[in-house]
mmCIF file of C-alpha atoms and ligand atoms in Angstrom:
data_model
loop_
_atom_site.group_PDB
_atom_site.id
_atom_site.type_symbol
_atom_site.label_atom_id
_atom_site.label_comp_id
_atom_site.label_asym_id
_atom_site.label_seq_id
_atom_site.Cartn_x
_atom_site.Cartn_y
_atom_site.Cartn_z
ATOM 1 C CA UNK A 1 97.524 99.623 80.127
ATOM 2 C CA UNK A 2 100.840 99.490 80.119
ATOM 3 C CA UNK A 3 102.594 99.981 83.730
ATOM 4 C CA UNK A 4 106.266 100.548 85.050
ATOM 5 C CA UNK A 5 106.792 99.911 88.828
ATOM 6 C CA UNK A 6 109.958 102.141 89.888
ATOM 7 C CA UNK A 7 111.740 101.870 92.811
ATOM 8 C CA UNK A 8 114.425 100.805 95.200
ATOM 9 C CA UNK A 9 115.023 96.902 95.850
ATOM 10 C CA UNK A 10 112.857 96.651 98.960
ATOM 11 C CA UNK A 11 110.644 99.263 98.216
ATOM 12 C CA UNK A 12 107.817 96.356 96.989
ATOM 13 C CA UNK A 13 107.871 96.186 93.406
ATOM 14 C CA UNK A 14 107.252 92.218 92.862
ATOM 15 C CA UNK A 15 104.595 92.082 95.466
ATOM 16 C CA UNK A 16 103.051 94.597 93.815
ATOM 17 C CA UNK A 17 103.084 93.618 90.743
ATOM 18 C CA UNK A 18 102.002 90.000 91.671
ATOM 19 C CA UNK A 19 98.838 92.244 93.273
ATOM 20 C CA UNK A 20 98.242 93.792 90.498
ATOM 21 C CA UNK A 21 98.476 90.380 88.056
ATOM 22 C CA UNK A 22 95.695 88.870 90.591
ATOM 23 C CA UNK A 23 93.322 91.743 90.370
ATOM 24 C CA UNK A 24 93.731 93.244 87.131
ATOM 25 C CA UNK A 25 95.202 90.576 85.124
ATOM 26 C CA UNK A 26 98.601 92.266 84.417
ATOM 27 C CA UNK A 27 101.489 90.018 83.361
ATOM 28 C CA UNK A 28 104.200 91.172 85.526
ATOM 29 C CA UNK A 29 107.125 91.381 84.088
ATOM 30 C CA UNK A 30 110.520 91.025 86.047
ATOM 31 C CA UNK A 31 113.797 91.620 84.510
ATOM 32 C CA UNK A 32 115.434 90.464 88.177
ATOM 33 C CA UNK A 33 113.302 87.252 88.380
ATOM 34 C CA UNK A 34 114.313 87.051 84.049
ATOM 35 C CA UNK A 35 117.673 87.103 85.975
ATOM 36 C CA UNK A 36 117.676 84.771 87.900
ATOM 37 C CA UNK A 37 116.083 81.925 85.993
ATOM 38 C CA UNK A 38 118.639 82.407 83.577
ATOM 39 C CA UNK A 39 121.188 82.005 85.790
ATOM 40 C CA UNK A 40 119.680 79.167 87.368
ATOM 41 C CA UNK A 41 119.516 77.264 83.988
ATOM 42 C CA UNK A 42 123.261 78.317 83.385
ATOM 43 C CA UNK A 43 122.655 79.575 79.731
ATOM 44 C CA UNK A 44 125.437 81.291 78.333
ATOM 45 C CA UNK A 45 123.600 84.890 79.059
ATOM 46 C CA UNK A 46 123.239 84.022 82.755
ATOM 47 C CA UNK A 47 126.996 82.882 83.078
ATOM 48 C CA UNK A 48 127.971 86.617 81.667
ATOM 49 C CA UNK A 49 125.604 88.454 84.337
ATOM 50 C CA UNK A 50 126.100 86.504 87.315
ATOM 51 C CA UNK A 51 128.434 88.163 88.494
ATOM 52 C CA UNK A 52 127.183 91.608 88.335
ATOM 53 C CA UNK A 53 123.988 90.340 90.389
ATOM 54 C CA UNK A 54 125.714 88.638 92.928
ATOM 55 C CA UNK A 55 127.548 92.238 93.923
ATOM 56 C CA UNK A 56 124.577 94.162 93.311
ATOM 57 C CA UNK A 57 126.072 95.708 90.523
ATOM 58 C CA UNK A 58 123.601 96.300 87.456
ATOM 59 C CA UNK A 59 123.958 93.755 84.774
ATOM 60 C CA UNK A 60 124.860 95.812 81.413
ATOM 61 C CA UNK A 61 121.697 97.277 79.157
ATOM 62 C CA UNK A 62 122.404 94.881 76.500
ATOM 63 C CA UNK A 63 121.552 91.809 78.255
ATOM 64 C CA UNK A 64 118.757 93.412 80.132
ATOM 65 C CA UNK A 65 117.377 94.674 76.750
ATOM 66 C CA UNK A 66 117.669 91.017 75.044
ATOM 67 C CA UNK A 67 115.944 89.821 77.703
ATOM 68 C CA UNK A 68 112.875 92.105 78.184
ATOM 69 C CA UNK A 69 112.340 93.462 75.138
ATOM 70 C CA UNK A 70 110.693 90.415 73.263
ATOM 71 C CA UNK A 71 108.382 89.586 76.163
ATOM 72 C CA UNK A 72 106.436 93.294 75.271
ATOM 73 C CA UNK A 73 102.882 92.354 73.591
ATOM 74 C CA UNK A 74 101.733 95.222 72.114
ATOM 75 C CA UNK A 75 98.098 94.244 72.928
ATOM 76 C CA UNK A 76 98.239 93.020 76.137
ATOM 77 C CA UNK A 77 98.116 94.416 79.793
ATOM 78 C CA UNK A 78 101.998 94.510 81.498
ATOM 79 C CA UNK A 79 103.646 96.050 84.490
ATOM 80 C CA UNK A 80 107.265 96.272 84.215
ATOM 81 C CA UNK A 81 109.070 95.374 87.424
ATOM 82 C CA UNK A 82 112.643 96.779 87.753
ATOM 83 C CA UNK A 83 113.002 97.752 84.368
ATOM 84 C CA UNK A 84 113.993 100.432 83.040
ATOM 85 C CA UNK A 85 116.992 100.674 85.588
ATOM 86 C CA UNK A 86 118.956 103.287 83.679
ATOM 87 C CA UNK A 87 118.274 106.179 80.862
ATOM 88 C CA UNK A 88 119.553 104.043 78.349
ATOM 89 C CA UNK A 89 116.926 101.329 78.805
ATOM 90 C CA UNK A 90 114.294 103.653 79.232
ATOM 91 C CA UNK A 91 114.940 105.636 75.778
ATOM 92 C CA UNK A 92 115.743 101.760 73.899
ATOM 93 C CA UNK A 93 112.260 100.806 75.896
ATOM 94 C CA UNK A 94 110.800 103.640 74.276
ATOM 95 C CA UNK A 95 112.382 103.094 70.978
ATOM 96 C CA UNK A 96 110.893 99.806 71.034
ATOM 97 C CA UNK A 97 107.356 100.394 71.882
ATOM 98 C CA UNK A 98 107.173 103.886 69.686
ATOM 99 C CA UNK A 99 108.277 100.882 66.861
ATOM 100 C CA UNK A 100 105.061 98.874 67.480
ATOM 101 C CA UNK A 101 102.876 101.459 68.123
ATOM 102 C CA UNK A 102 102.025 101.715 71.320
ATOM 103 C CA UNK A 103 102.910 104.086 74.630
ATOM 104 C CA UNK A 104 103.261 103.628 78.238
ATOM 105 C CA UNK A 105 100.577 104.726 80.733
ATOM 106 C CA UNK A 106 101.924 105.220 83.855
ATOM 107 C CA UNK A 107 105.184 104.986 85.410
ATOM 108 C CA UNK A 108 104.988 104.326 89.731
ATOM 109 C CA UNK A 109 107.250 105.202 91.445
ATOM 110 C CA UNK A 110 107.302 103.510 95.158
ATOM 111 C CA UNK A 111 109.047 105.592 97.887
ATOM 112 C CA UNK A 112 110.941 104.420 101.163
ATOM 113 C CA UNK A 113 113.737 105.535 102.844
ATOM 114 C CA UNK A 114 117.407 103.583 103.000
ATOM 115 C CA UNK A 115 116.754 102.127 105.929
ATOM 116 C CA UNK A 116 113.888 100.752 105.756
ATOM 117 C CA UNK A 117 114.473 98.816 102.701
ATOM 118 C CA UNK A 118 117.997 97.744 103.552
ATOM 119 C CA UNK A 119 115.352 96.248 106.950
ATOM 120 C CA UNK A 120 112.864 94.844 104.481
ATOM 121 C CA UNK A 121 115.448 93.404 102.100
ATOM 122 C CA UNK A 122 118.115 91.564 105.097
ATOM 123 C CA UNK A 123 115.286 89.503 106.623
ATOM 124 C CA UNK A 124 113.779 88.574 103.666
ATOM 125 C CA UNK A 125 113.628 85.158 102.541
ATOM 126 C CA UNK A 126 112.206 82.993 99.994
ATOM 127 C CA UNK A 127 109.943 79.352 99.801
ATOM 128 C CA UNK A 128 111.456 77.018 97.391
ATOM 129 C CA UNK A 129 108.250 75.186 97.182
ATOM 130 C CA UNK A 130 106.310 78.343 96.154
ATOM 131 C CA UNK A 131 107.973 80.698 95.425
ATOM 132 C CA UNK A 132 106.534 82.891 97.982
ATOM 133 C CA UNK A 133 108.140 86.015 99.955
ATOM 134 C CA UNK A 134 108.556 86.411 103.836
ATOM 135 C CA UNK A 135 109.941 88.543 106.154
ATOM 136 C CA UNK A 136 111.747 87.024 109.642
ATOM 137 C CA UNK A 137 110.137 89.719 111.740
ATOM 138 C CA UNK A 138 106.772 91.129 109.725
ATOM 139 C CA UNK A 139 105.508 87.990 107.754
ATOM 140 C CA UNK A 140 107.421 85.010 109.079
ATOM 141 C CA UNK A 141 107.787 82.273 107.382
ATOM 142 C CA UNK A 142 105.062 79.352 108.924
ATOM 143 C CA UNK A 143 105.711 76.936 111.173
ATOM 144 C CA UNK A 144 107.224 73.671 109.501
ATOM 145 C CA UNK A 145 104.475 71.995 111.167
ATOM 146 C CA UNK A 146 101.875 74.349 109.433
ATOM 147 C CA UNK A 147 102.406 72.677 106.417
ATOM 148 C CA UNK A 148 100.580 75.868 104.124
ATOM 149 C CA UNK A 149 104.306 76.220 102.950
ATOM 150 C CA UNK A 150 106.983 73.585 103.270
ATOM 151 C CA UNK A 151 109.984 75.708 102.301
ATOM 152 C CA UNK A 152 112.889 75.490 102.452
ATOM 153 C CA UNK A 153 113.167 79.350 103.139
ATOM 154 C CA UNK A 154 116.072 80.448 101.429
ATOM 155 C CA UNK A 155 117.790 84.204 101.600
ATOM 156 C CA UNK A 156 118.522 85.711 97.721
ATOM 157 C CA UNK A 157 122.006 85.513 97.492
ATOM 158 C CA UNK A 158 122.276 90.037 97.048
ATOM 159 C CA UNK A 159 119.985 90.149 99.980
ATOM 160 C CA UNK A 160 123.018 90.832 101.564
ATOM 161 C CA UNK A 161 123.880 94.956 103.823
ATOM 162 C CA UNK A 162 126.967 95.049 101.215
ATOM 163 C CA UNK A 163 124.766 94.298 98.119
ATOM 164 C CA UNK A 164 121.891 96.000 99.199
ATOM 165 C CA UNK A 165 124.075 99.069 100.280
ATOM 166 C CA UNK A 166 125.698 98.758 96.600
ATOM 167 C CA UNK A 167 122.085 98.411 94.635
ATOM 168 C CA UNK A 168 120.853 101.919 96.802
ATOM 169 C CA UNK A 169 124.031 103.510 95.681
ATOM 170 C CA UNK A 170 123.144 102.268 92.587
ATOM 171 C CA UNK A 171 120.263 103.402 92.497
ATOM 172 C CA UNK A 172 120.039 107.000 93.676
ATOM 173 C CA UNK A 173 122.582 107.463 90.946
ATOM 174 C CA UNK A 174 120.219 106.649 88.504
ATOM 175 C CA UNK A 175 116.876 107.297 89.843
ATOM 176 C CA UNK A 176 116.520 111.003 89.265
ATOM 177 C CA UNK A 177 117.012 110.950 85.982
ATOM 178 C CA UNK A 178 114.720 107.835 85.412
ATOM 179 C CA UNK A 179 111.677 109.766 87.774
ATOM 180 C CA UNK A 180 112.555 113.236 85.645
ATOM 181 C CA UNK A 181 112.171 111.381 82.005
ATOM 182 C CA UNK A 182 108.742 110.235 83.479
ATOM 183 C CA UNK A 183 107.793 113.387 84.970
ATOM 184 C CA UNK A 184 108.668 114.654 81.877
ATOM 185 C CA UNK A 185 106.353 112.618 79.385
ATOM 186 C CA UNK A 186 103.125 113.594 82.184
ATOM 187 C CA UNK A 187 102.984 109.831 83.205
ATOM 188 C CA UNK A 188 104.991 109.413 86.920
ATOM 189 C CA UNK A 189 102.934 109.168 89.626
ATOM 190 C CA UNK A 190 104.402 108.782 93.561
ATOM 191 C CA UNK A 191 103.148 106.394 96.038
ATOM 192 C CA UNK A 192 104.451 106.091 99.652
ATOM 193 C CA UNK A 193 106.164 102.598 99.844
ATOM 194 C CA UNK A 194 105.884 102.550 103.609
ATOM 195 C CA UNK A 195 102.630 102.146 104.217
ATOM 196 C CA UNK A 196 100.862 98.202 104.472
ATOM 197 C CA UNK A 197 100.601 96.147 101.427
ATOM 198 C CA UNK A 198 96.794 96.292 100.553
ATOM 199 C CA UNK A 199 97.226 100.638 101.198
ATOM 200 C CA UNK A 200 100.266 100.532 98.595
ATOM 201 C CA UNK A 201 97.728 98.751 96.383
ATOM 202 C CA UNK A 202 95.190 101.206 96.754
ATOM 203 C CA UNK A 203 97.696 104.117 95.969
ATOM 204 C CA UNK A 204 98.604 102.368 92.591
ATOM 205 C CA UNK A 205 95.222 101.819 91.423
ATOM 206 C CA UNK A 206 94.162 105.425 92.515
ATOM 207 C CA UNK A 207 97.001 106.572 91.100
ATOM 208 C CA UNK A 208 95.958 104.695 87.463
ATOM 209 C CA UNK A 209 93.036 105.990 87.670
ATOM 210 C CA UNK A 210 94.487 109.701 87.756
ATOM 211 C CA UNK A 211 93.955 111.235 84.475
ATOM 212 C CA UNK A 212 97.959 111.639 83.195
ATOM 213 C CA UNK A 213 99.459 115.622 82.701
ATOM 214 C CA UNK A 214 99.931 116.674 79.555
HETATM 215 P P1 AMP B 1 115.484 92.982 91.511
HETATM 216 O O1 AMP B 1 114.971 91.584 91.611
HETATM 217 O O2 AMP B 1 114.645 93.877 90.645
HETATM 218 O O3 AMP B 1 115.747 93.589 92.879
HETATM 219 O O4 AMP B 1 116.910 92.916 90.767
HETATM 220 C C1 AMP B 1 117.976 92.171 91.323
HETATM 221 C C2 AMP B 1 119.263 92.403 90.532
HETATM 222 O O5 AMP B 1 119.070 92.031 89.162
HETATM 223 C C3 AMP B 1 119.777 93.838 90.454
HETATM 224 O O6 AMP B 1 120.568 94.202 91.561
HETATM 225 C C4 AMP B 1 120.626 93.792 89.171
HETATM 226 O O7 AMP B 1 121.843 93.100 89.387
HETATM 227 C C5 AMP B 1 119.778 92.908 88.288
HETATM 228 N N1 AMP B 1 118.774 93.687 87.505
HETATM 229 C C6 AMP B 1 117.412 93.559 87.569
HETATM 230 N N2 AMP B 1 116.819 94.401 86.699
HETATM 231 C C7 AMP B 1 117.819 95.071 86.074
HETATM 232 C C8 AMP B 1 117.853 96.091 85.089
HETATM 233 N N3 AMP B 1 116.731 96.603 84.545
HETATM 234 N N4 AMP B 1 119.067 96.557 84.674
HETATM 235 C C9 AMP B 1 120.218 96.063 85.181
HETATM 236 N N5 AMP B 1 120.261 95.114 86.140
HETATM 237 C C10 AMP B 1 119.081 94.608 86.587
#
């Protein structure tokens, strides 16, 4: 199986796909945390796209493509997490898999309106120690005294209205096209982003269970 989770920032796609690595053993693949440790190790490829990230811009298909493309096994189990952003990177995707012979099974796409994700994605924050996602209001992070997670708790730095605002502009630019090329090739399936983690879950693995339209 090879998925794609689609989607607005916000909408869920990481915890997902973290969900879907503990049950099912997918490797989740994410081209925004690919982003971010390369900026964090301040190679010469995250010095050219840090500055598209921090403004919530998208950082250009080349880069993106140099980055993901290796990490593709052709025999093992994946779910793509905010890639393919644009048409481009879903035909070069494409290209890329057609050239070692295998398809994609199922693109997801994961709805929510604006406003709930622009919510979601302003209050959250992350642990240093662990790398593990809260929310100030629905999943606060514990008590220092707690001691399950030390923190710090740290905010990305495009968690940000303007950025957000920016990446949903963004991405209702692009996301027809990306859901129609799907719908397209028989293989997009819609789950409702607003409902509770563990339902969202559910939806997915219905959903890959759903025999694909020819
Ligand atoms: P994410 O962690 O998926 O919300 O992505 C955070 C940011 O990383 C985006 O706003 C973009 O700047 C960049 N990014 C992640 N994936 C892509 C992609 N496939 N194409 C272009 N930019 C991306």
């Amino acid at each position: 199986m090879k998925i794609l989770l689609l989607g607005p920032p916000g909408a869920g796609r990481s915890t997902q796909a973290q969900r879907l690595s503990e049950k099912l053993n997918y490797l989740p693949i994410s081209t925004g945390d690919m982003i971010r440790a390369q900026m964090i190790a301040g190679t010469e490829l995250g010095r050219r796209i840090e500055s598209y990230y921090g403004r919530g811009e998208l950082v250009p298909d080349e880069a993106i493509l140099e980055l993901v493309l290796p990490n593709l096994e052709p025999s093992g189990r994946w779910v793509l997490d905010g890639f393919p952003r644009t048409e481009a990177q879903a035909r070069a995707l494409d290209a890329a898999l057609e050239r070692r012979g295998i398809g994609l099974s199922r693109a997801i796409l994961l709805e929510a309106p604006d406003e709930d994700v622009i919510s979601r994605v302003v209050g959250r924050r992350y642990s240093l120690t662990t790398g593990r996602v809260y929310h100030v209001e629905q999943d606060p992070p514990p008590d220092f005294k707690a001691r399950q997670d030390e923190g710090p708790f740290m905010q990305r730095e495009d968690d940000t209205e303007d950025a957000i605002r920016r990446q949903l502009e963004i991405y209702h630019r692009e996301a027809s096209i990306l859901t129609g090329y799907y719908e397209g090739k028989g293989i997009l399936a819609t789950v409702d982003a607003r409902k509770t983690i563990p339902e969202v879950t559910e939806s997915i693995l219905e959903a890959l269970q759903t025999p694909r339209k020819s």
